[in-house]
XYZ file of C-alpha atoms in Angstrom:
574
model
C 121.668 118.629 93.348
C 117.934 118.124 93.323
C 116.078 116.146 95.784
C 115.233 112.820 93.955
C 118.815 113.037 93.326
C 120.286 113.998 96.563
C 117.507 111.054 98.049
C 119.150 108.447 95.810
C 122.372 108.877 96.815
C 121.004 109.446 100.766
C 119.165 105.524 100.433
C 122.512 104.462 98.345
C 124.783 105.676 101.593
C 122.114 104.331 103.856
C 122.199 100.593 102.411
C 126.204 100.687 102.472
C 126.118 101.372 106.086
C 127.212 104.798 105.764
C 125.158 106.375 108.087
C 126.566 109.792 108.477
C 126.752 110.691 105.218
C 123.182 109.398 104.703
C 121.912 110.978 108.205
C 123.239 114.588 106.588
C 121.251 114.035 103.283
C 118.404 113.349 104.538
C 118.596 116.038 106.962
C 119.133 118.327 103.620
C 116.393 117.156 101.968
C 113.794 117.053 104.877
C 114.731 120.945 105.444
C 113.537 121.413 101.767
C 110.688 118.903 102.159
C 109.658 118.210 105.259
C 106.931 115.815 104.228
C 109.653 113.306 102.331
C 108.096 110.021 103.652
C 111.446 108.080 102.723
C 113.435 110.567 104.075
C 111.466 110.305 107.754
C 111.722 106.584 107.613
C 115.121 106.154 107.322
C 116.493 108.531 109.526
C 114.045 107.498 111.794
C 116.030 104.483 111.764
C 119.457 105.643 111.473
C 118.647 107.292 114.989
C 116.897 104.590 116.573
C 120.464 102.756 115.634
C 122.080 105.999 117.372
C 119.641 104.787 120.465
C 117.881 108.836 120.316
C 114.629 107.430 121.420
C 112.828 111.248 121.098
C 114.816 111.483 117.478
C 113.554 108.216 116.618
C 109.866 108.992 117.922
C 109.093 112.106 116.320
C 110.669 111.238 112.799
C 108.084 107.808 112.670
C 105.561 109.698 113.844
C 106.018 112.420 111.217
C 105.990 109.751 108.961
C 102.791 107.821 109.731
C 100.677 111.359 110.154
C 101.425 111.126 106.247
C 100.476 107.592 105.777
C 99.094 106.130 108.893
C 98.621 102.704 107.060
C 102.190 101.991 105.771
C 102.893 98.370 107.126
C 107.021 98.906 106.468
C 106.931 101.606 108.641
C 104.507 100.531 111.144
C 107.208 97.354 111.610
C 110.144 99.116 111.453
C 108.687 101.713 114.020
C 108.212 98.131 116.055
C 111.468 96.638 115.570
C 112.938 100.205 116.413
C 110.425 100.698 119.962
C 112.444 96.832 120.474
C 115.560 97.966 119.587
C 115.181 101.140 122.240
C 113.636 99.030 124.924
C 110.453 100.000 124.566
C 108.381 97.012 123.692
C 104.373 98.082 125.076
C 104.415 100.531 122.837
C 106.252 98.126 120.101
C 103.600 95.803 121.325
C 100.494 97.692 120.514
C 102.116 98.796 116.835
C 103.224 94.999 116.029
C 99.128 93.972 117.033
C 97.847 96.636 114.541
C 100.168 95.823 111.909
C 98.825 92.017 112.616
C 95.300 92.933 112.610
C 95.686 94.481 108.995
C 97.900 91.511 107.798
C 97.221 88.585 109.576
C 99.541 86.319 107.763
C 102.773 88.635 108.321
C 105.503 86.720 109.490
C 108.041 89.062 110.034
C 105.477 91.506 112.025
C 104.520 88.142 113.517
C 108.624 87.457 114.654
C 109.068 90.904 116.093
C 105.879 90.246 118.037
C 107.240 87.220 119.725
C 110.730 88.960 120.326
C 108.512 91.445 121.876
C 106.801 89.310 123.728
C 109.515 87.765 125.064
C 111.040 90.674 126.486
C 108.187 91.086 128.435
C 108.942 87.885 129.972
C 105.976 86.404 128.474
C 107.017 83.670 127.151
C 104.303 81.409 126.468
C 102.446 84.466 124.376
C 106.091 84.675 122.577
C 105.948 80.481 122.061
C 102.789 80.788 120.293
C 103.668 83.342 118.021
C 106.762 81.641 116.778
C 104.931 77.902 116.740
C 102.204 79.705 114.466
C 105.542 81.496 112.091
C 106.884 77.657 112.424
C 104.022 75.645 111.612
C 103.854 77.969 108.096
C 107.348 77.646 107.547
C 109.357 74.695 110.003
C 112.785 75.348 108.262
C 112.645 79.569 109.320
C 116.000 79.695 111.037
C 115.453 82.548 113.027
C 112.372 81.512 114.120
C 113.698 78.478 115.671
C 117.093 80.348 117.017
C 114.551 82.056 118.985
C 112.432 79.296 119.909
C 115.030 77.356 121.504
C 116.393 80.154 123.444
C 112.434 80.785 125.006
C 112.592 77.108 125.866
C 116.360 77.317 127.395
C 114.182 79.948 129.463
C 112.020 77.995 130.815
C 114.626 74.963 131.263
C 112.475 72.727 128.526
C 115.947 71.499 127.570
C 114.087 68.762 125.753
C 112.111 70.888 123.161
C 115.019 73.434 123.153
C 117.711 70.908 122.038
C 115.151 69.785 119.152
C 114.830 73.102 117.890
C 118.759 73.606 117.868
C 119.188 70.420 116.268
C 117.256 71.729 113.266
C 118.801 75.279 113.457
C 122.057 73.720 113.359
C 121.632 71.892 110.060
C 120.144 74.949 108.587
C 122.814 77.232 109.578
C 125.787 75.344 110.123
C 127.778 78.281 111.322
C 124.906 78.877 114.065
C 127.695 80.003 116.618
C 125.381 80.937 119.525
C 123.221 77.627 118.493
C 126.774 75.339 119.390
C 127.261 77.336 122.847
C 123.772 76.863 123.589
C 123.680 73.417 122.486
C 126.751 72.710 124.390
C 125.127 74.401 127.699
C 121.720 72.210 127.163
C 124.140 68.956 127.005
C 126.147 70.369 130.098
C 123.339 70.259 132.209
C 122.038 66.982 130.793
C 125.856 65.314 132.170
C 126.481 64.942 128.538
C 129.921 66.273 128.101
C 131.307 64.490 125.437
C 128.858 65.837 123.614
C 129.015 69.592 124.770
C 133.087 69.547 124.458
C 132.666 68.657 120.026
C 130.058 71.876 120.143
C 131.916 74.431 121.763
C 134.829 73.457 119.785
C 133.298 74.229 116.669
C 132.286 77.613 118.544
C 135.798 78.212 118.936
C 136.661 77.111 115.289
C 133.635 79.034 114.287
C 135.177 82.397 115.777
C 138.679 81.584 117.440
C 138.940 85.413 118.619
C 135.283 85.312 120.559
C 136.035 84.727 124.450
C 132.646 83.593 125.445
C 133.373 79.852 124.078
C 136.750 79.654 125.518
C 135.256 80.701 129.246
C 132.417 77.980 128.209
C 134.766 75.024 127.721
C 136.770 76.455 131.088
C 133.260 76.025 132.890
C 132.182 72.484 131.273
C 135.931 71.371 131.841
C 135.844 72.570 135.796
C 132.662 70.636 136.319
C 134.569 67.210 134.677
C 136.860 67.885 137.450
C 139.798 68.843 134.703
C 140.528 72.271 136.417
C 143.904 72.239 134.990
C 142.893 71.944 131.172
C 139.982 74.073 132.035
C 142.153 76.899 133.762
C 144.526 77.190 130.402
C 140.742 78.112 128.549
C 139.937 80.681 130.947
C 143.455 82.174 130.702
C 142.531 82.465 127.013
C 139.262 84.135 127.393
C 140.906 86.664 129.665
C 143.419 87.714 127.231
C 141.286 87.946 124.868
C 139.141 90.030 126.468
C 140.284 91.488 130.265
C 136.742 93.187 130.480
C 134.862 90.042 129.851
C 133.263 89.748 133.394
C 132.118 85.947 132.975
C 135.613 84.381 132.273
C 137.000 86.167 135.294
C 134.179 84.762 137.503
C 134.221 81.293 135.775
C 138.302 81.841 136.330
C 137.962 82.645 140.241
C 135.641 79.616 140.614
C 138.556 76.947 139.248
C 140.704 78.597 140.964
C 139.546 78.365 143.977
C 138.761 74.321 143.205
C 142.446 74.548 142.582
C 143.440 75.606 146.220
C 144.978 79.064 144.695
C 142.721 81.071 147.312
C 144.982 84.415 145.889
C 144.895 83.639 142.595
C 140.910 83.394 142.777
C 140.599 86.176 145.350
C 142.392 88.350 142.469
C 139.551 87.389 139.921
C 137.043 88.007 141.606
C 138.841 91.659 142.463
C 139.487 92.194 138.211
C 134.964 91.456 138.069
C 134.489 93.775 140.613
C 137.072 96.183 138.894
C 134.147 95.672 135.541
C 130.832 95.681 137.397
C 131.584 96.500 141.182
C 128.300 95.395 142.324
C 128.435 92.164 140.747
C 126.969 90.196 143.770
C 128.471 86.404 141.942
C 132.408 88.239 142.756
C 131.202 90.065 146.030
C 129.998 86.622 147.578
C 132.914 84.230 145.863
C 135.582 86.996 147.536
C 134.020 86.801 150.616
C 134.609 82.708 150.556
C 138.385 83.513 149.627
C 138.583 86.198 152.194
C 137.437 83.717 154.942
C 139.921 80.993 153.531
C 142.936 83.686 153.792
C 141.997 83.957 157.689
C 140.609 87.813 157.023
C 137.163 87.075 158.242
C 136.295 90.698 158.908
C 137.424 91.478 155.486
C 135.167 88.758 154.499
C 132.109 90.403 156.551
C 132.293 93.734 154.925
C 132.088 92.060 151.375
C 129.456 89.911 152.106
C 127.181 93.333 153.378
C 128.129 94.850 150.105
C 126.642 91.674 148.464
C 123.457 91.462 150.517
C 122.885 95.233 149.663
C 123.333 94.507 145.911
C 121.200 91.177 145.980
C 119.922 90.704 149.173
C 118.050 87.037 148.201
C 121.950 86.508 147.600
C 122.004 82.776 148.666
C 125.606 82.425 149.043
C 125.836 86.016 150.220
C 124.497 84.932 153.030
C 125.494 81.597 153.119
C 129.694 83.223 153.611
C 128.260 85.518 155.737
C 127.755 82.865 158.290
C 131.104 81.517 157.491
C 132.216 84.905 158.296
C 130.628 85.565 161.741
C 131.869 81.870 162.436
C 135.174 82.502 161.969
C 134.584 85.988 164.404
C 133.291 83.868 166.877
C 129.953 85.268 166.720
C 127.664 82.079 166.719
C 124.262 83.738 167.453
C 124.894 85.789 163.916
C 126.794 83.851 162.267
C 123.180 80.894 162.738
C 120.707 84.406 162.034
C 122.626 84.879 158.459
C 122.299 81.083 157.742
C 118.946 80.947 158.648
C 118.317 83.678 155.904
C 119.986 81.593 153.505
C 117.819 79.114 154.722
C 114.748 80.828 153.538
C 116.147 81.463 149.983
C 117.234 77.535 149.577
C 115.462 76.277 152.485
C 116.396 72.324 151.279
C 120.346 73.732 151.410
C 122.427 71.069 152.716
C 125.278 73.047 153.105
C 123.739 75.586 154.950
C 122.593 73.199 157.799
C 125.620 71.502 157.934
C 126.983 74.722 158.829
C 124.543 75.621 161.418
C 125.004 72.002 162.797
C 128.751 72.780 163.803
C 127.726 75.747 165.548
C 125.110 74.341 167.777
C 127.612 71.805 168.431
C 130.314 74.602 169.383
C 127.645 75.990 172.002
C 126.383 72.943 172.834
C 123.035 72.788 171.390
C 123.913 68.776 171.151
C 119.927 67.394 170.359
C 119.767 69.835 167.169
C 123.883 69.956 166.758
C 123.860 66.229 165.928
C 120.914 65.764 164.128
C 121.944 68.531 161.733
C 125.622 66.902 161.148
C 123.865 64.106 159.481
C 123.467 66.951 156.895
C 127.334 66.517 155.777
C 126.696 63.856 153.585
C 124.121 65.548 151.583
C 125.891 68.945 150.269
C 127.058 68.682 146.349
C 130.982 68.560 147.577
C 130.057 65.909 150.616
C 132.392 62.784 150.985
C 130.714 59.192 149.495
C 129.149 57.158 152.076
C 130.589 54.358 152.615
C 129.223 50.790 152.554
C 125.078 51.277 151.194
C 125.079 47.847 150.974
C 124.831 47.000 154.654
C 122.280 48.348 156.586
C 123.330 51.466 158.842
C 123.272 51.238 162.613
C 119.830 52.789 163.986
C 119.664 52.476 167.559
C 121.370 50.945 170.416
C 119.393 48.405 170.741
C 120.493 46.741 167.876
C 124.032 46.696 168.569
C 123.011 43.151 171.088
C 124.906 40.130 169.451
C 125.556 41.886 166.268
C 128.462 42.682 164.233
C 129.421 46.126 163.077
C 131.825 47.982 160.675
C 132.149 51.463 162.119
C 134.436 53.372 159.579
C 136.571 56.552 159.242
C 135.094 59.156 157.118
C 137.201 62.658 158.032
C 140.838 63.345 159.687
C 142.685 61.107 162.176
C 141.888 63.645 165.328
C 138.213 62.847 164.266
C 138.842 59.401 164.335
C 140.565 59.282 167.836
C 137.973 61.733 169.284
C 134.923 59.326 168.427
C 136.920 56.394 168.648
C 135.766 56.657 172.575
C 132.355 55.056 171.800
C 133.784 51.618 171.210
C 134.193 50.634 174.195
C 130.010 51.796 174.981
C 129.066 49.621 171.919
C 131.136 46.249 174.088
C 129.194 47.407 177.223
C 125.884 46.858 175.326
C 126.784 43.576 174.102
C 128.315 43.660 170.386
C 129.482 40.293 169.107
C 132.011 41.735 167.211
C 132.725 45.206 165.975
C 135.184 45.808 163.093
C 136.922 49.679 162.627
C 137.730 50.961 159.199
C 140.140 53.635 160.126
C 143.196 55.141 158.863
C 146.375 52.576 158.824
C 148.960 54.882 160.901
C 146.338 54.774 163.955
C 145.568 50.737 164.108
C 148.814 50.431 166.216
C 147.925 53.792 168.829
C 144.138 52.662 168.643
C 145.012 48.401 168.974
C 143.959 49.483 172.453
C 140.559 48.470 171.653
C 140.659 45.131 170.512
C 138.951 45.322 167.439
C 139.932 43.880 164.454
C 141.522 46.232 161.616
C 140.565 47.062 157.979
C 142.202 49.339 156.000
C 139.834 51.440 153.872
C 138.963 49.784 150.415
C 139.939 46.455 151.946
C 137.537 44.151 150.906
C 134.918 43.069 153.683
C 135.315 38.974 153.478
C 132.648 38.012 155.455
C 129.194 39.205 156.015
C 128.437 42.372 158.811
C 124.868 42.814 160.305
C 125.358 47.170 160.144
C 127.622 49.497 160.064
C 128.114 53.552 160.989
C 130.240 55.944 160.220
C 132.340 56.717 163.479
C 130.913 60.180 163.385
C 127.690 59.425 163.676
C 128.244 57.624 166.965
C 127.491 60.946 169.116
C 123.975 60.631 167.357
C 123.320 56.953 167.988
C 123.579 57.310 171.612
C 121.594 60.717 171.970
C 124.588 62.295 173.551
C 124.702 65.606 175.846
C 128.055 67.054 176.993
C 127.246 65.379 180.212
C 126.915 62.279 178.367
C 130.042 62.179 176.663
C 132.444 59.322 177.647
C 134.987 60.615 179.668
C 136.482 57.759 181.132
C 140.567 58.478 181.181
C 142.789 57.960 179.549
C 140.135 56.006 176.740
C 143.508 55.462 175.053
C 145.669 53.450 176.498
C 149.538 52.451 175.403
C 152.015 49.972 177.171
C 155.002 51.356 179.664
C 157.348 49.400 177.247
C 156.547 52.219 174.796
C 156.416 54.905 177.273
C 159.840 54.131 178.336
C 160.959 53.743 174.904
C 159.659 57.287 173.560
C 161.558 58.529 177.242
C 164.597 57.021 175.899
C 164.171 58.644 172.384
C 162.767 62.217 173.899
C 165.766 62.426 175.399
C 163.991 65.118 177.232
C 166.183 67.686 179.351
C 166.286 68.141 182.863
C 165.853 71.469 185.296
C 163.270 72.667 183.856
C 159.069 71.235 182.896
C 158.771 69.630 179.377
C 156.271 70.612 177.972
C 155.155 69.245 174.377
C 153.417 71.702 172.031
C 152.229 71.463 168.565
C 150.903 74.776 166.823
C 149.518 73.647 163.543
C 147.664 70.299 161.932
C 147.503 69.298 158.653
C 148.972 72.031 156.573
C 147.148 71.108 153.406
C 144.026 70.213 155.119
C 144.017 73.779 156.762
C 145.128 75.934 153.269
C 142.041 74.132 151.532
C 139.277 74.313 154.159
C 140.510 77.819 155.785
C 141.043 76.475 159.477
C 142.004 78.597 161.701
C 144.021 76.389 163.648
C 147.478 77.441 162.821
C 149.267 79.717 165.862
C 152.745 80.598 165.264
C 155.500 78.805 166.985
C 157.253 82.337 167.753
C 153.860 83.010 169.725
C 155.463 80.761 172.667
C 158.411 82.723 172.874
C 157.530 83.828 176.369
C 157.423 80.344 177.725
C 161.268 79.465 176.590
C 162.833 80.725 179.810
C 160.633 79.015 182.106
C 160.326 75.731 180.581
C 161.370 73.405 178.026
C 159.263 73.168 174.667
C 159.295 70.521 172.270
C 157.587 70.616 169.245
C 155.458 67.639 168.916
C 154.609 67.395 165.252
C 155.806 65.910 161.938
C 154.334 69.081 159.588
C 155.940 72.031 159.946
C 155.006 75.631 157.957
C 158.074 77.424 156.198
C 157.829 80.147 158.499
C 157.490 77.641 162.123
C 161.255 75.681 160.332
C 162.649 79.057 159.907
C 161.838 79.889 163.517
C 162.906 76.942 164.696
C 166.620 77.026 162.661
C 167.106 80.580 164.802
C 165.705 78.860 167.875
C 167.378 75.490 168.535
C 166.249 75.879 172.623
C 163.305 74.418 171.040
C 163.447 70.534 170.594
C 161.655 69.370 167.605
C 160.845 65.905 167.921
C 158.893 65.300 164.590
C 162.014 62.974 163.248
C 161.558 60.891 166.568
C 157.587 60.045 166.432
C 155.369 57.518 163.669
C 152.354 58.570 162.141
C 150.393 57.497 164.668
C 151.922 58.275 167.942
C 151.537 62.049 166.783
C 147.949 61.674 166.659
């Protein structure tokens, strides 16, 4: 076979994407030619696409010695320096290429891909406004575009470019996810659902789009429907890192701390430095009460990012939970000076100070809980919040609930400071099973969403009471009991008790709010066998109307202890 022959059917293997058989042709005939331009060029390119960056190098360069001027192979020299990662010395070939032929688009495209690379993306912008301004309906051109300005989070100018991608290509798969992410972040979901359902139409096999509409559906607060898409993008693909990340994140919204804790294990089992699943496992390592567990992850995330906000940020949650407060405030601090406006992170550091009692900064910080992205509502904007003591003379006040009942009956204790001063009339918001225990206080009751009928000078969340009055440990009302109840119910609950004789009663409880605890990762659960010691010497009675599977099946081989949950209301246990 002769060479023109053997080159034909070399460019005719090349073109069907037959690269082997086209890689050993043109290996034949550059052996008995060595100066075959067309033979240089295109396995120059068939080992650029075999990512042999010397291969690729020498075989272009071969070529231009012969014909230093040849634009096609000056750009596909570029696009192959791109292709390898190599984009100065793409750069410098796409700007000679340019200065021969000003008015080249495509040399003018692969400069802004180039470009943009680099991370310059204003150099890029200009090159493809120039290509656009010659041409406005150039898909590719405006693909590119609107990624650049996705970059720079111009979500504006980047959703005007998709637009008019979109009705050019209207199988523009990336354009709908990218769309859909643009209109995510805008808050407009409606929108960003009908796109990334015609990404999934478009390519019902891809698992990008299904972890997409897991992610958009998780931040509508639909982690149910949104779980069932992540389950599909897993399937689909079990390597596909973002859908079990996305996955561990609803999951853990959902409560399933295992569930999540095994998602994040599956990402690390992909990219085991991934610092997104080292940080989110220490968060579920802390919730399943294995705080050192949770302190070794979160070093092996600092090492692999160490400006790792929430690294750091579960560090501290970490070192908490260790009781190691003078760390566990060091590692917020240094998430601090990553996201130094981080509500979340002072909120944090607020309950330690309180826990050592560093009161003056401790209280000031707390104010912080309403300001983190998964903070309660305040209450009641519309009526101006309680300032200073000094305004609490003749007034009337709501103070209202915001957390758990034993917060409730712990700052409840300020009432009766806000009477000293001289309130006309103060009104409590709290929970309905503690208005009977708490009628002590003659206040008047609403329950929460009860409509206020008349008008109320302030009002202050009962948790922010400690802060209105400036208060030290030594400042702390302590006059006892604060809560008072009649002897007719004392005698009654004796009469119920039925408590034995012999021997001390003693009333324990060893757990609070069950779900409360499995959400937030309390550690304020100790096991009811852990008073075993104490059942010779005294009687125990179990003081509490939630009780763990394990505590009921302790109790079922233990009947010495009394369990007087069936005998209390909701609010004498508190």
């Amino acid at each position: 076979m002769d060479i023109a022959t053997k080159l034909s059917l070399a460019i005719s293997n090349f073109q069907k994407g037959q690269l082997l058989n086209a890689e050993s042709l043109f290996d034949d005939i550059l052996k008995a030619d060595g100066d075959n331009i067309q033979a240089l060029h295109l396995l120059a390119i068939i080992h650029a696409m075999k990512y042999d960056a010397n291969g690729c190098i020498q075989l272009f360069d071969r070529a231009l010695r012969i014909d230093p001027n040849n634009t096609s192979i000056l750009k596909d020299y570029a696009k192959a320096l791109i292709d390898l990662n190599l984009n100065e010395n793409a750069l410098n070939l796409l700007r000679s290429v340019i200065e021969k032929t000003p008015h080249d688009i495509e040399a003018k495209f692969n400069l802004s891909i180039c470009l943009a690379k680099l991370s310059k993306f204003n150099d890029a912008l200009h090159e493809l406004d120039e290509i656009l301004r010659v041409d406005p309906a150039r898909f590719p051109a405006l693909a590119v575009r609107s990624s650049l300005h996705m970059e720079k989070k111009e979500w504006l100018l980047a959703l005007k470019d998709l637009d008019e991608a979109i009705s050019l290509n209207k199988d523009f798969y990336d354009g709908y996810l990218n769309r859909a992410f643009i209109k995510k972040s805008m808050k407009n979901y409606e929108a960003a659902l009908l796109d990334l359902d015609t990404s999934i139409a478009l390519d019902p096999q891809s698992p990008v789009a299904y972890s997409h509409m897991g992610f958009l559906l998780h931040e509508m607060h639909e982690n149910q429907r949104s779980l069932s898409f992540l389950n599909k993008a897993t399937e689909l693909d079990p390597n596909f890192l973002g859908g079990w990340l996305n996955k561990g994140v609803v999951l853990q919204a959902l409560n399933c701390t295992e569930d999540a804790l095994f998602s994040y294990d599956q990402a690390l089992r992909i990219d085991p430095a991934n610092n997104e699943a080292l940080a989110n496992k220490v968060s579920c390592l802390n919730l399943l009460g294995n705080p050192i567990g949770g302190l070794e992850c979160a070093e092996k995330a600092i090492k692999s990012n160490p400006m790792s906000f929430n690294a750091w940020l579960n560090k501290g949650s970490s070192l908490k939970n260790l009781k190691q407060p003078i760390l566990a405030l060091e590692a917020y601090d240094k998430a601090l000076e990553i996201q130094s406006n981080s509500a979340l992170a002072i909120w944090n550091k607020s309950l330690i100070h309180l826990t050592i009692g560093n009161y003056e900064l401790g209280l000031k910080e707390y104010e912080y809980r309403w300001k983190w992205d998964g903070a309660d509502l305040y209450r009641h904007v519309d009526i101006p919040r309680l300032s200073s003591p000094a305004e609490i003379i003749d007034k009337k006040i709501l103070c209202w609930f915001e957390q758990g009942y034993g917060d409730t009956i712990q700052f409840i204790r300020y009432i009766k400071k806000m009477k000293e001063i001289g309130a006309k009339e103060i009104i409590l918001e709290i929970q309905p099973p503690l208005q009977d225990l708490l009628s002590c206080f003659g206040c008047r009751y609403i329950a929460h969403r009860d409509p206020l009928l008349e008008e109320v000078d302030f009002q202050i969340p009962l948790g922010s009471l400690p802060l209105l009055f400036d208060t030290r440990i030594e400042t702390i009302p302590n006059q006892f009991p604060y809560i008072t109840v009649s002897e007719d119910r004392i005698n009654a609950w004796k009469e119920s008790a039925n408590l034995k004789n012999g021997k001390l009663n003693i009333g324990i409880t060893c757990s609070g709010n069950l779900n409360f605890d499995k959400k937030n990762g309390n550690p304020r659960y100790l096991p009811l066998q852990n008073f075993e010691l104490l059942m010779d010497v005294v009687n125990l009675n179990l003081i509490q109307t939630e009780v763990s599977a394990d505590d009921q099946a302790y109790l079922n081989k233990h009947p010495e202890i009394k369990y007087l949950g069936n005998k209390i209301n909701r609010s004498e246990e508190h």
